[in-house]
Amino acid sequence: DLDLSNEAGRETLAGRIAGAVRQVCGTADTRNLRDMADRNRCRAEARDGAMAFAAQLAAKSTPQRVAAR
């Protein structure tokens, strides 16, 4: 339902990814540094993986432009 060939579609996808990352990685006890570090690592890994995959999808949906001769 997203058009990844335009900025609006990519921004919507980024927002969805951010929400999914929060849901998957959950919350952490802010009084426990190890808990916070684990949650932050989870979020970074999940976000980076999802954004890399999204970039691949966006590249495939972007029309290729070729210089005219």
PDB file of C-alpha atoms in Angstrom:
ATOM      1  CA  ASP A   1       0.000   0.000   0.000  1.00  0.00           C
ATOM      2  CA  LEU A   2       3.057   2.290  -0.122  1.00  0.00           C
ATOM      3  CA  ASP A   3       4.709   3.913  -3.093  1.00  0.00           C
ATOM      4  CA  LEU A   4       8.391   3.771  -2.191  1.00  0.00           C
ATOM      5  CA  SER A   5       9.373   5.734  -5.274  1.00  0.00           C
ATOM      6  CA  ASN A   6       8.415   8.995  -3.531  1.00  0.00           C
ATOM      7  CA  GLU A   7       9.473  10.675  -0.299  1.00  0.00           C
ATOM      8  CA  ALA A   8       6.033  10.476   1.321  1.00  0.00           C
ATOM      9  CA  GLY A   9       5.924   6.696   0.909  1.00  0.00           C
ATOM     10  CA  ARG A  10       9.433   6.279   2.295  1.00  0.00           C
ATOM     11  CA  GLU A  11       8.614   8.503   5.300  1.00  0.00           C
ATOM     12  CA  THR A  12       5.474   6.488   6.017  1.00  0.00           C
ATOM     13  CA  LEU A  13       7.499   3.283   5.881  1.00  0.00           C
ATOM     14  CA  ALA A  14      10.133   4.732   8.226  1.00  0.00           C
ATOM     15  CA  GLY A  15       7.387   5.593  10.713  1.00  0.00           C
ATOM     16  CA  ARG A  16       5.955   2.101  10.513  1.00  0.00           C
ATOM     17  CA  ILE A  17       9.399   0.611  11.044  1.00  0.00           C
ATOM     18  CA  ALA A  18       9.967   2.821  14.093  1.00  0.00           C
ATOM     19  CA  GLY A  19       6.669   1.670  15.597  1.00  0.00           C
ATOM     20  CA  ALA A  20       7.430  -1.981  14.912  1.00  0.00           C
ATOM     21  CA  VAL A  21      10.891  -1.638  16.448  1.00  0.00           C
ATOM     22  CA  ARG A  22       9.406  -0.162  19.633  1.00  0.00           C
ATOM     23  CA  GLN A  23       6.863  -2.969  19.787  1.00  0.00           C
ATOM     24  CA  VAL A  24       9.378  -5.759  19.136  1.00  0.00           C
ATOM     25  CA  CYS A  25      12.093  -4.498  21.483  1.00  0.00           C
ATOM     26  CA  GLY A  26       9.763  -3.338  24.205  1.00  0.00           C
ATOM     27  CA  THR A  27      10.671  -1.122  27.101  1.00  0.00           C
ATOM     28  CA  ALA A  28      13.490  -1.221  29.601  1.00  0.00           C
ATOM     29  CA  ASP A  29      13.824  -0.475  33.271  1.00  0.00           C
ATOM     30  CA  THR A  30      15.448   2.967  33.195  1.00  0.00           C
ATOM     31  CA  ARG A  31      17.085   2.211  36.544  1.00  0.00           C
ATOM     32  CA  ASN A  32      18.959  -0.745  35.061  1.00  0.00           C
ATOM     33  CA  LEU A  33      21.790   0.226  32.704  1.00  0.00           C
ATOM     34  CA  ARG A  34      22.174  -3.290  31.283  1.00  0.00           C
ATOM     35  CA  ASP A  35      18.442  -3.398  30.518  1.00  0.00           C
ATOM     36  CA  MET A  36      18.681  -0.029  28.779  1.00  0.00           C
ATOM     37  CA  ALA A  37      21.741  -1.109  26.786  1.00  0.00           C
ATOM     38  CA  ASP A  38      20.041  -4.336  25.684  1.00  0.00           C
ATOM     39  CA  ARG A  39      16.928  -2.470  24.568  1.00  0.00           C
ATOM     40  CA  ASN A  40      18.985   0.154  22.718  1.00  0.00           C
ATOM     41  CA  ARG A  41      21.006  -2.573  20.970  1.00  0.00           C
ATOM     42  CA  CYS A  42      17.791  -4.375  20.010  1.00  0.00           C
ATOM     43  CA  ARG A  43      16.309  -1.189  18.600  1.00  0.00           C
ATOM     44  CA  ALA A  44      19.447  -0.282  16.657  1.00  0.00           C
ATOM     45  CA  GLU A  45      19.804  -3.753  15.130  1.00  0.00           C
ATOM     46  CA  ALA A  46      16.119  -4.042  14.265  1.00  0.00           C
ATOM     47  CA  ARG A  47      15.968  -0.521  12.809  1.00  0.00           C
ATOM     48  CA  ASP A  48      19.171  -0.904  10.795  1.00  0.00           C
ATOM     49  CA  GLY A  49      18.088  -4.245   9.341  1.00  0.00           C
ATOM     50  CA  ALA A  50      14.620  -3.020   8.451  1.00  0.00           C
ATOM     51  CA  MET A  51      15.888   0.239   6.944  1.00  0.00           C
ATOM     52  CA  ALA A  52      18.463  -1.635   4.838  1.00  0.00           C
ATOM     53  CA  PHE A  53      15.714  -3.888   3.518  1.00  0.00           C
ATOM     54  CA  ALA A  54      13.485  -0.865   2.880  1.00  0.00           C
ATOM     55  CA  ALA A  55      16.293   0.812   0.939  1.00  0.00           C
ATOM     56  CA  GLN A  56      16.565  -2.258  -1.284  1.00  0.00           C
ATOM     57  CA  LEU A  57      12.822  -2.175  -1.918  1.00  0.00           C
ATOM     58  CA  ALA A  58      12.897   1.550  -2.652  1.00  0.00           C
ATOM     59  CA  ALA A  59      15.772   1.090  -5.104  1.00  0.00           C
ATOM     60  CA  LYS A  60      13.771  -1.533  -6.965  1.00  0.00           C
ATOM     61  CA  SER A  61      10.703   0.701  -7.150  1.00  0.00           C
ATOM     62  CA  THR A  62      12.564   3.802  -8.338  1.00  0.00           C
ATOM     63  CA  PRO A  63      12.441   4.232 -12.107  1.00  0.00           C
ATOM     64  CA  GLN A  64      15.869   4.029 -13.681  1.00  0.00           C
ATOM     65  CA  ARG A  65      16.941   7.082 -15.667  1.00  0.00           C
ATOM     66  CA  VAL A  66      19.319   6.691 -18.538  1.00  0.00           C
ATOM     67  CA  ALA A  67      21.101   9.555 -20.229  1.00  0.00           C
ATOM     68  CA  ALA A  68      20.007  10.175 -23.806  1.00  0.00           C
ATOM     69  CA  ARG A  69      22.644  10.117 -26.530  1.00  0.00           C
TER      70      ARG A  69
END
